[in-house]
């Protein structure tokens, strides 16, 4: 890993890109943390931080000029609150191929006033129920999501869904999840009621070993790697071919998905019949 130091920033390639913006190329250095961007002197419209090891989208100083962030193929799982204070003019955020897993993890992006383009392709969150409608509703300033234009019909559908009783309940559930994941500096680490450690149990460790030993292809090994990076324990059963829901790996989650699908069908029938 390479630290994002002022020296590295001064040595990296700087150029005018095809859309005539000043761009700084920080691609492929295995940088773990965003830091020291004051060394750019706010001279760039675009920062390319693709193909690094960044896990959290934070660490910015005030960059008034910055309009585009390229963060493809990192390991981002969290997005910091208050980004609008540091990158207020950000218009495009490309997070393709990261590890964002929950819809509520996207909420901090709603405060970026000029954000119009967002890509979350190949992130686990895209497999969540109502993913696209949630993003359209939560970040109304967007015009392009995953390189597809947001239509008026989608905006109306998102508003109808999340202003309904079903949608309000879903939003409350997501807000609870978001608060549960928030870490307060200096606060004691939470522990289960039985006093056991938060680390994996011996049974979970055995599941991990069995899953790795049964991996029969590079794709399976990569899937297990993404699950473990996201803090999830692989199940004993092999993932069916063609299933791209990276985040669902437990039988209980599968049952919850079936319940959500049933609720979705009921919700759509109610919308069709004009009950909302």
PDB file of C-alpha atoms in Angstrom:
ATOM      1  CA  UNK A   1       0.000   0.000   0.000  1.00  0.00           C
ATOM      2  CA  UNK A   2       1.063   3.551  -0.748  1.00  0.00           C
ATOM      3  CA  UNK A   3       0.195   6.537   1.396  1.00  0.00           C
ATOM      4  CA  UNK A   4      -1.533   9.391  -0.393  1.00  0.00           C
ATOM      5  CA  UNK A   5       1.183  11.878   0.478  1.00  0.00           C
ATOM      6  CA  UNK A   6       1.906  15.385  -0.844  1.00  0.00           C
ATOM      7  CA  UNK A   7       4.968  13.907  -2.573  1.00  0.00           C
ATOM      8  CA  UNK A   8       2.864  11.329  -4.434  1.00  0.00           C
ATOM      9  CA  UNK A   9       0.334  13.976  -5.457  1.00  0.00           C
ATOM     10  CA  UNK A  10       3.083  16.212  -6.875  1.00  0.00           C
ATOM     11  CA  UNK A  11       4.606  13.310  -8.862  1.00  0.00           C
ATOM     12  CA  UNK A  12       1.385  11.919 -10.378  1.00  0.00           C
ATOM     13  CA  UNK A  13       0.272  12.591 -13.922  1.00  0.00           C
ATOM     14  CA  UNK A  14      -1.724  15.780 -14.434  1.00  0.00           C
ATOM     15  CA  UNK A  15      -3.444  16.594 -17.695  1.00  0.00           C
ATOM     16  CA  UNK A  16      -6.463  18.081 -19.452  1.00  0.00           C
ATOM     17  CA  UNK A  17      -8.952  15.272 -20.104  1.00  0.00           C
ATOM     18  CA  UNK A  18     -11.229  14.883 -23.189  1.00  0.00           C
ATOM     19  CA  UNK A  19     -13.936  17.104 -21.662  1.00  0.00           C
ATOM     20  CA  UNK A  20     -11.340  19.857 -21.094  1.00  0.00           C
ATOM     21  CA  UNK A  21     -11.217  19.455 -17.306  1.00  0.00           C
ATOM     22  CA  UNK A  22      -7.994  19.421 -15.318  1.00  0.00           C
ATOM     23  CA  UNK A  23      -7.505  15.854 -14.010  1.00  0.00           C
ATOM     24  CA  UNK A  24      -5.144  14.260 -11.478  1.00  0.00           C
ATOM     25  CA  UNK A  25      -4.372  10.570 -12.048  1.00  0.00           C
ATOM     26  CA  UNK A  26      -4.038   8.658  -8.742  1.00  0.00           C
ATOM     27  CA  UNK A  27      -5.106   5.326 -10.195  1.00  0.00           C
ATOM     28  CA  UNK A  28      -3.707   1.968  -9.077  1.00  0.00           C
ATOM     29  CA  UNK A  29      -1.455   2.870  -6.138  1.00  0.00           C
ATOM     30  CA  UNK A  30      -3.341   0.698  -3.573  1.00  0.00           C
ATOM     31  CA  UNK A  31      -4.038   3.825  -1.530  1.00  0.00           C
ATOM     32  CA  UNK A  32      -5.998   2.873   1.648  1.00  0.00           C
ATOM     33  CA  UNK A  33      -7.157   6.309   2.863  1.00  0.00           C
ATOM     34  CA  UNK A  34      -8.084   9.604   1.220  1.00  0.00           C
ATOM     35  CA  UNK A  35      -5.887  12.282   2.805  1.00  0.00           C
ATOM     36  CA  UNK A  36      -3.536  15.211   2.124  1.00  0.00           C
ATOM     37  CA  UNK A  37      -5.616  16.520  -0.798  1.00  0.00           C
ATOM     38  CA  UNK A  38      -4.734  20.041   0.270  1.00  0.00           C
ATOM     39  CA  UNK A  39      -1.536  19.398  -1.681  1.00  0.00           C
ATOM     40  CA  UNK A  40      -3.587  19.668  -4.885  1.00  0.00           C
ATOM     41  CA  UNK A  41      -4.187  23.370  -4.100  1.00  0.00           C
ATOM     42  CA  UNK A  42      -7.707  22.881  -5.482  1.00  0.00           C
ATOM     43  CA  UNK A  43      -6.392  22.965  -9.044  1.00  0.00           C
ATOM     44  CA  UNK A  44      -8.326  19.990 -10.429  1.00  0.00           C
ATOM     45  CA  UNK A  45     -11.838  19.409 -11.714  1.00  0.00           C
ATOM     46  CA  UNK A  46     -11.461  15.590 -11.677  1.00  0.00           C
ATOM     47  CA  UNK A  47      -9.665  13.184  -9.330  1.00  0.00           C
ATOM     48  CA  UNK A  48      -9.134   9.615 -10.523  1.00  0.00           C
ATOM     49  CA  UNK A  49      -8.711   7.333  -7.481  1.00  0.00           C
ATOM     50  CA  UNK A  50      -9.732   4.123  -9.231  1.00  0.00           C
ATOM     51  CA  UNK A  51      -8.115   0.720  -8.530  1.00  0.00           C
ATOM     52  CA  UNK A  52      -7.025   1.520  -4.973  1.00  0.00           C
ATOM     53  CA  UNK A  53      -7.918   0.032  -1.533  1.00  0.00           C
ATOM     54  CA  UNK A  54     -10.053   2.862  -0.148  1.00  0.00           C
ATOM     55  CA  UNK A  55     -12.703   1.626   2.312  1.00  0.00           C
ATOM     56  CA  UNK A  56     -14.467   4.850   3.293  1.00  0.00           C
ATOM     57  CA  UNK A  57     -15.420   7.916   1.270  1.00  0.00           C
ATOM     58  CA  UNK A  58     -14.111  10.695   3.496  1.00  0.00           C
ATOM     59  CA  UNK A  59     -10.910  12.584   4.289  1.00  0.00           C
ATOM     60  CA  UNK A  60     -11.492  15.546   1.964  1.00  0.00           C
ATOM     61  CA  UNK A  61     -10.331  19.065   2.610  1.00  0.00           C
ATOM     62  CA  UNK A  62     -12.282  21.962   1.101  1.00  0.00           C
ATOM     63  CA  UNK A  63     -12.114  21.517  -2.694  1.00  0.00           C
ATOM     64  CA  UNK A  64     -14.384  24.079  -4.298  1.00  0.00           C
ATOM     65  CA  UNK A  65     -13.277  23.276  -7.858  1.00  0.00           C
ATOM     66  CA  UNK A  66     -13.738  19.489  -7.726  1.00  0.00           C
ATOM     67  CA  UNK A  67     -16.585  18.309  -9.997  1.00  0.00           C
ATOM     68  CA  UNK A  68     -15.875  14.636 -10.660  1.00  0.00           C
ATOM     69  CA  UNK A  69     -14.622  11.750  -8.481  1.00  0.00           C
ATOM     70  CA  UNK A  70     -13.659   8.430 -10.094  1.00  0.00           C
ATOM     71  CA  UNK A  71     -13.471   5.638  -7.500  1.00  0.00           C
ATOM     72  CA  UNK A  72     -13.946   2.475  -9.565  1.00  0.00           C
ATOM     73  CA  UNK A  73     -12.772  -0.830  -8.091  1.00  0.00           C
ATOM     74  CA  UNK A  74     -11.987   0.191  -4.534  1.00  0.00           C
ATOM     75  CA  UNK A  75     -13.363  -1.454  -1.367  1.00  0.00           C
ATOM     76  CA  UNK A  76     -15.653   1.345  -0.193  1.00  0.00           C
ATOM     77  CA  UNK A  77     -18.281   0.224   2.330  1.00  0.00           C
ATOM     78  CA  UNK A  78     -19.102   3.545   4.014  1.00  0.00           C
ATOM     79  CA  UNK A  79     -19.812   7.115   2.908  1.00  0.00           C
ATOM     80  CA  UNK A  80     -19.140   9.903   5.398  1.00  0.00           C
ATOM     81  CA  UNK A  81     -21.720  12.487   6.406  1.00  0.00           C
ATOM     82  CA  UNK A  82     -21.122  16.160   5.661  1.00  0.00           C
ATOM     83  CA  UNK A  83     -19.393  15.768   2.296  1.00  0.00           C
ATOM     84  CA  UNK A  84     -21.217  18.877   1.066  1.00  0.00           C
ATOM     85  CA  UNK A  85     -19.011  20.963   3.385  1.00  0.00           C
ATOM     86  CA  UNK A  86     -15.836  19.855   1.598  1.00  0.00           C
ATOM     87  CA  UNK A  87     -16.828  19.068  -1.997  1.00  0.00           C
ATOM     88  CA  UNK A  88     -19.903  21.303  -2.504  1.00  0.00           C
ATOM     89  CA  UNK A  89     -19.684  21.397  -6.313  1.00  0.00           C
ATOM     90  CA  UNK A  90     -19.320  17.679  -6.963  1.00  0.00           C
ATOM     91  CA  UNK A  91     -21.408  16.707 -10.002  1.00  0.00           C
ATOM     92  CA  UNK A  92     -20.274  13.151 -10.847  1.00  0.00           C
ATOM     93  CA  UNK A  93     -19.447  10.283  -8.482  1.00  0.00           C
ATOM     94  CA  UNK A  94     -18.410   6.934  -9.989  1.00  0.00           C
ATOM     95  CA  UNK A  95     -18.419   4.103  -7.417  1.00  0.00           C
ATOM     96  CA  UNK A  96     -18.554   1.155  -9.817  1.00  0.00           C
ATOM     97  CA  UNK A  97     -17.217  -2.094  -8.343  1.00  0.00           C
ATOM     98  CA  UNK A  98     -17.192  -1.207  -4.639  1.00  0.00           C
ATOM     99  CA  UNK A  99     -18.679  -2.971  -1.579  1.00  0.00           C
ATOM    100  CA  UNK A 100     -21.566  -0.693  -0.570  1.00  0.00           C
ATOM    101  CA  UNK A 101     -24.225  -3.107   0.660  1.00  0.00           C
ATOM    102  CA  UNK A 102     -27.168  -1.258   2.247  1.00  0.00           C
ATOM    103  CA  UNK A 103     -29.558   1.320   0.821  1.00  0.00           C
ATOM    104  CA  UNK A 104     -29.166   3.454   3.936  1.00  0.00           C
ATOM    105  CA  UNK A 105     -25.407   3.693   3.241  1.00  0.00           C
ATOM    106  CA  UNK A 106     -26.278   5.964   0.296  1.00  0.00           C
ATOM    107  CA  UNK A 107     -28.163   8.554   2.368  1.00  0.00           C
ATOM    108  CA  UNK A 108     -25.149  10.898   2.899  1.00  0.00           C
ATOM    109  CA  UNK A 109     -25.065  11.555  -0.854  1.00  0.00           C
ATOM    110  CA  UNK A 110     -28.453  13.296  -0.687  1.00  0.00           C
ATOM    111  CA  UNK A 111     -26.824  16.422   0.780  1.00  0.00           C
ATOM    112  CA  UNK A 112     -24.530  17.023  -2.209  1.00  0.00           C
ATOM    113  CA  UNK A 113     -26.475  19.850  -3.911  1.00  0.00           C
ATOM    114  CA  UNK A 114     -24.991  19.522  -7.418  1.00  0.00           C
ATOM    115  CA  UNK A 115     -24.642  15.742  -7.681  1.00  0.00           C
ATOM    116  CA  UNK A 116     -26.302  14.756 -10.972  1.00  0.00           C
ATOM    117  CA  UNK A 117     -24.417  11.594 -12.024  1.00  0.00           C
ATOM    118  CA  UNK A 118     -23.931   8.497  -9.854  1.00  0.00           C
ATOM    119  CA  UNK A 119     -22.750   4.988 -10.715  1.00  0.00           C
ATOM    120  CA  UNK A 120     -23.039   2.039  -8.314  1.00  0.00           C
ATOM    121  CA  UNK A 121     -22.776  -0.713 -10.924  1.00  0.00           C
ATOM    122  CA  UNK A 122     -21.417  -4.033  -9.585  1.00  0.00           C
ATOM    123  CA  UNK A 123     -21.949  -2.958  -5.964  1.00  0.00           C
ATOM    124  CA  UNK A 124     -23.964  -5.363  -3.740  1.00  0.00           C
ATOM    125  CA  UNK A 125     -26.496  -2.600  -3.013  1.00  0.00           C
ATOM    126  CA  UNK A 126     -27.815  -2.751  -6.583  1.00  0.00           C
ATOM    127  CA  UNK A 127     -29.383  -6.144  -5.823  1.00  0.00           C
ATOM    128  CA  UNK A 128     -31.526  -4.724  -3.003  1.00  0.00           C
ATOM    129  CA  UNK A 129     -35.274  -4.481  -3.458  1.00  0.00           C
ATOM    130  CA  UNK A 130     -36.402  -1.048  -4.781  1.00  0.00           C
ATOM    131  CA  UNK A 131     -32.734   0.002  -5.190  1.00  0.00           C
ATOM    132  CA  UNK A 132     -33.218   2.313  -8.157  1.00  0.00           C
ATOM    133  CA  UNK A 133     -36.453   3.857  -6.887  1.00  0.00           C
ATOM    134  CA  UNK A 134     -34.890   4.460  -3.462  1.00  0.00           C
ATOM    135  CA  UNK A 135     -31.908   6.295  -4.958  1.00  0.00           C
ATOM    136  CA  UNK A 136     -34.182   8.363  -7.225  1.00  0.00           C
ATOM    137  CA  UNK A 137     -36.342   9.318  -4.218  1.00  0.00           C
ATOM    138  CA  UNK A 138     -33.484   9.936  -1.774  1.00  0.00           C
ATOM    139  CA  UNK A 139     -31.243  11.920  -4.148  1.00  0.00           C
ATOM    140  CA  UNK A 140     -33.739  13.965  -6.222  1.00  0.00           C
ATOM    141  CA  UNK A 141     -31.035  16.091  -7.847  1.00  0.00           C
ATOM    142  CA  UNK A 142     -29.737  13.069  -9.808  1.00  0.00           C
ATOM    143  CA  UNK A 143     -30.363  12.947 -13.547  1.00  0.00           C
ATOM    144  CA  UNK A 144     -28.201   9.907 -14.431  1.00  0.00           C
ATOM    145  CA  UNK A 145     -28.024   6.713 -12.337  1.00  0.00           C
ATOM    146  CA  UNK A 146     -25.798   3.809 -13.414  1.00  0.00           C
ATOM    147  CA  UNK A 147     -25.437   5.556 -16.785  1.00  0.00           C
ATOM    148  CA  UNK A 148     -29.194   5.444 -17.403  1.00  0.00           C
ATOM    149  CA  UNK A 149     -31.237   8.642 -17.544  1.00  0.00           C
ATOM    150  CA  UNK A 150     -33.801   9.033 -14.770  1.00  0.00           C
ATOM    151  CA  UNK A 151     -37.232   9.459 -16.345  1.00  0.00           C
ATOM    152  CA  UNK A 152     -40.152  11.446 -14.992  1.00  0.00           C
ATOM    153  CA  UNK A 153     -42.109   8.207 -14.732  1.00  0.00           C
ATOM    154  CA  UNK A 154     -39.464   6.802 -12.360  1.00  0.00           C
ATOM    155  CA  UNK A 155     -39.625   9.905 -10.193  1.00  0.00           C
ATOM    156  CA  UNK A 156     -43.394   9.626  -9.947  1.00  0.00           C
ATOM    157  CA  UNK A 157     -43.187   5.915  -9.149  1.00  0.00           C
ATOM    158  CA  UNK A 158     -40.548   6.537  -6.472  1.00  0.00           C
ATOM    159  CA  UNK A 159     -42.638   9.292  -4.877  1.00  0.00           C
ATOM    160  CA  UNK A 160     -45.758   7.095  -4.898  1.00  0.00           C
ATOM    161  CA  UNK A 161     -43.870   4.187  -3.327  1.00  0.00           C
ATOM    162  CA  UNK A 162     -42.019   6.004  -0.559  1.00  0.00           C
ATOM    163  CA  UNK A 163     -44.915   8.282   0.370  1.00  0.00           C
ATOM    164  CA  UNK A 164     -47.163   5.249   0.837  1.00  0.00           C
ATOM    165  CA  UNK A 165     -47.577   3.468   4.187  1.00  0.00           C
ATOM    166  CA  UNK A 166     -45.395   0.629   2.903  1.00  0.00           C
ATOM    167  CA  UNK A 167     -42.698   3.042   1.759  1.00  0.00           C
ATOM    168  CA  UNK A 168     -42.735   5.023   5.005  1.00  0.00           C
ATOM    169  CA  UNK A 169     -42.283   1.830   7.000  1.00  0.00           C
ATOM    170  CA  UNK A 170     -39.400   0.834   4.733  1.00  0.00           C
ATOM    171  CA  UNK A 171     -37.767   4.234   5.261  1.00  0.00           C
ATOM    172  CA  UNK A 172     -38.119   3.908   9.041  1.00  0.00           C
ATOM    173  CA  UNK A 173     -36.493   0.483   8.924  1.00  0.00           C
ATOM    174  CA  UNK A 174     -33.587   1.812   6.859  1.00  0.00           C
ATOM    175  CA  UNK A 175     -33.134   4.759   9.232  1.00  0.00           C
ATOM    176  CA  UNK A 176     -32.892   2.344  12.168  1.00  0.00           C
ATOM    177  CA  UNK A 177     -30.263   0.317  10.317  1.00  0.00           C
ATOM    178  CA  UNK A 178     -28.322   3.481   9.557  1.00  0.00           C
ATOM    179  CA  UNK A 179     -28.313   4.560  13.220  1.00  0.00           C
ATOM    180  CA  UNK A 180     -27.322   1.063  14.329  1.00  0.00           C
ATOM    181  CA  UNK A 181     -24.270   1.201  12.042  1.00  0.00           C
ATOM    182  CA  UNK A 182     -23.146   4.632  13.254  1.00  0.00           C
ATOM    183  CA  UNK A 183     -19.973   4.567  15.362  1.00  0.00           C
ATOM    184  CA  UNK A 184     -19.471   7.358  17.908  1.00  0.00           C
ATOM    185  CA  UNK A 185     -15.769   8.034  18.659  1.00  0.00           C
ATOM    186  CA  UNK A 186     -14.998   7.243  22.305  1.00  0.00           C
ATOM    187  CA  UNK A 187     -18.146   5.178  22.805  1.00  0.00           C
ATOM    188  CA  UNK A 188     -17.729   1.607  24.117  1.00  0.00           C
ATOM    189  CA  UNK A 189     -18.010  -1.150  21.579  1.00  0.00           C
ATOM    190  CA  UNK A 190     -21.397  -2.868  21.680  1.00  0.00           C
ATOM    191  CA  UNK A 191     -21.505  -6.541  22.677  1.00  0.00           C
ATOM    192  CA  UNK A 192     -24.200  -9.176  22.405  1.00  0.00           C
ATOM    193  CA  UNK A 193     -26.510  -9.640  25.378  1.00  0.00           C
ATOM    194  CA  UNK A 194     -24.825 -12.927  26.342  1.00  0.00           C
ATOM    195  CA  UNK A 195     -21.484 -11.148  26.691  1.00  0.00           C
ATOM    196  CA  UNK A 196     -19.756 -13.002  23.884  1.00  0.00           C
ATOM    197  CA  UNK A 197     -17.342 -11.406  21.453  1.00  0.00           C
ATOM    198  CA  UNK A 198     -18.461  -9.701  18.240  1.00  0.00           C
ATOM    199  CA  UNK A 199     -15.931 -11.769  16.261  1.00  0.00           C
ATOM    200  CA  UNK A 200     -16.865 -14.886  14.285  1.00  0.00           C
ATOM    201  CA  UNK A 201     -17.773 -17.957  16.308  1.00  0.00           C
ATOM    202  CA  UNK A 202     -16.034 -21.321  15.902  1.00  0.00           C
ATOM    203  CA  UNK A 203     -19.031 -22.496  13.859  1.00  0.00           C
ATOM    204  CA  UNK A 204     -18.739 -19.484  11.538  1.00  0.00           C
ATOM    205  CA  UNK A 205     -15.000 -20.030  11.145  1.00  0.00           C
ATOM    206  CA  UNK A 206     -15.732 -23.624  10.146  1.00  0.00           C
ATOM    207  CA  UNK A 207     -18.239 -22.379   7.552  1.00  0.00           C
ATOM    208  CA  UNK A 208     -15.591 -20.078   6.103  1.00  0.00           C
ATOM    209  CA  UNK A 209     -13.084 -22.920   5.837  1.00  0.00           C
ATOM    210  CA  UNK A 210     -15.624 -25.238   4.219  1.00  0.00           C
ATOM    211  CA  UNK A 211     -16.686 -22.578   1.702  1.00  0.00           C
ATOM    212  CA  UNK A 212     -13.066 -21.916   0.697  1.00  0.00           C
ATOM    213  CA  UNK A 213     -12.241 -25.616   0.397  1.00  0.00           C
ATOM    214  CA  UNK A 214     -15.287 -26.184  -1.860  1.00  0.00           C
ATOM    215  CA  UNK A 215     -14.554 -23.259  -4.179  1.00  0.00           C
ATOM    216  CA  UNK A 216     -14.182 -24.702  -7.671  1.00  0.00           C
ATOM    217  CA  UNK A 217     -13.447 -21.600  -9.751  1.00  0.00           C
ATOM    218  CA  UNK A 218     -11.816 -18.185  -9.647  1.00  0.00           C
ATOM    219  CA  UNK A 219     -15.284 -16.603  -9.763  1.00  0.00           C
ATOM    220  CA  UNK A 220     -16.295 -18.493  -6.613  1.00  0.00           C
ATOM    221  CA  UNK A 221     -13.097 -17.461  -4.815  1.00  0.00           C
ATOM    222  CA  UNK A 222     -13.714 -13.828  -5.786  1.00  0.00           C
ATOM    223  CA  UNK A 223     -17.303 -14.037  -4.526  1.00  0.00           C
ATOM    224  CA  UNK A 224     -16.131 -15.410  -1.155  1.00  0.00           C
ATOM    225  CA  UNK A 225     -13.499 -12.689  -0.957  1.00  0.00           C
ATOM    226  CA  UNK A 226     -16.119  -9.959  -1.477  1.00  0.00           C
ATOM    227  CA  UNK A 227     -18.410 -11.499   1.141  1.00  0.00           C
ATOM    228  CA  UNK A 228     -15.640 -11.661   3.733  1.00  0.00           C
ATOM    229  CA  UNK A 229     -14.513  -8.093   2.971  1.00  0.00           C
ATOM    230  CA  UNK A 230     -18.084  -6.970   3.561  1.00  0.00           C
ATOM    231  CA  UNK A 231     -18.105  -8.780   6.936  1.00  0.00           C
ATOM    232  CA  UNK A 232     -20.475 -11.546   5.856  1.00  0.00           C
ATOM    233  CA  UNK A 233     -20.164 -15.266   6.604  1.00  0.00           C
ATOM    234  CA  UNK A 234     -20.588 -17.608   3.607  1.00  0.00           C
ATOM    235  CA  UNK A 235     -23.244 -20.292   3.904  1.00  0.00           C
ATOM    236  CA  UNK A 236     -22.492 -23.983   3.400  1.00  0.00           C
ATOM    237  CA  UNK A 237     -24.543 -24.212   0.226  1.00  0.00           C
ATOM    238  CA  UNK A 238     -22.907 -23.259  -3.045  1.00  0.00           C
ATOM    239  CA  UNK A 239     -24.283 -20.175  -4.728  1.00  0.00           C
ATOM    240  CA  UNK A 240     -26.496 -21.068  -7.706  1.00  0.00           C
ATOM    241  CA  UNK A 241     -25.126 -20.162 -11.132  1.00  0.00           C
ATOM    242  CA  UNK A 242     -26.338 -16.856 -12.526  1.00  0.00           C
ATOM    243  CA  UNK A 243     -27.277 -15.432  -9.116  1.00  0.00           C
ATOM    244  CA  UNK A 244     -25.710 -12.004  -8.824  1.00  0.00           C
ATOM    245  CA  UNK A 245     -27.064 -11.050  -5.387  1.00  0.00           C
ATOM    246  CA  UNK A 246     -23.696 -10.848  -3.693  1.00  0.00           C
ATOM    247  CA  UNK A 247     -25.028  -9.642  -0.353  1.00  0.00           C
ATOM    248  CA  UNK A 248     -27.494 -12.516   0.287  1.00  0.00           C
ATOM    249  CA  UNK A 249     -25.683 -15.420   1.861  1.00  0.00           C
ATOM    250  CA  UNK A 250     -27.806 -16.764   4.737  1.00  0.00           C
ATOM    251  CA  UNK A 251     -31.017 -18.787   4.753  1.00  0.00           C
ATOM    252  CA  UNK A 252     -32.687 -16.212   7.018  1.00  0.00           C
ATOM    253  CA  UNK A 253     -31.899 -13.466   4.523  1.00  0.00           C
ATOM    254  CA  UNK A 254     -33.395 -15.554   1.726  1.00  0.00           C
ATOM    255  CA  UNK A 255     -36.605 -15.932   3.735  1.00  0.00           C
ATOM    256  CA  UNK A 256     -36.669 -12.169   4.333  1.00  0.00           C
ATOM    257  CA  UNK A 257     -36.213 -11.573   0.599  1.00  0.00           C
ATOM    258  CA  UNK A 258     -39.211 -13.823  -0.138  1.00  0.00           C
ATOM    259  CA  UNK A 259     -41.325 -11.877   2.357  1.00  0.00           C
ATOM    260  CA  UNK A 260     -40.187  -8.573   0.802  1.00  0.00           C
ATOM    261  CA  UNK A 261     -41.068  -9.841  -2.675  1.00  0.00           C
ATOM    262  CA  UNK A 262     -44.558 -10.790  -1.478  1.00  0.00           C
ATOM    263  CA  UNK A 263     -44.980  -7.360   0.082  1.00  0.00           C
ATOM    264  CA  UNK A 264     -43.749  -5.789  -3.152  1.00  0.00           C
ATOM    265  CA  UNK A 265     -46.397  -7.629  -5.162  1.00  0.00           C
ATOM    266  CA  UNK A 266     -49.105  -6.480  -2.745  1.00  0.00           C
ATOM    267  CA  UNK A 267     -47.776  -2.916  -2.885  1.00  0.00           C
ATOM    268  CA  UNK A 268     -47.780  -2.881  -6.693  1.00  0.00           C
ATOM    269  CA  UNK A 269     -51.344  -4.216  -6.761  1.00  0.00           C
ATOM    270  CA  UNK A 270     -52.396  -1.460  -4.367  1.00  0.00           C
ATOM    271  CA  UNK A 271     -50.664   1.158  -6.503  1.00  0.00           C
ATOM    272  CA  UNK A 272     -52.442  -0.193  -9.585  1.00  0.00           C
ATOM    273  CA  UNK A 273     -55.781  -0.056  -7.850  1.00  0.00           C
ATOM    274  CA  UNK A 274     -55.161   3.492  -6.644  1.00  0.00           C
ATOM    275  CA  UNK A 275     -55.061   2.659  -2.925  1.00  0.00           C
ATOM    276  CA  UNK A 276     -52.087   4.976  -2.311  1.00  0.00           C
TER     277      UNK A 276
END
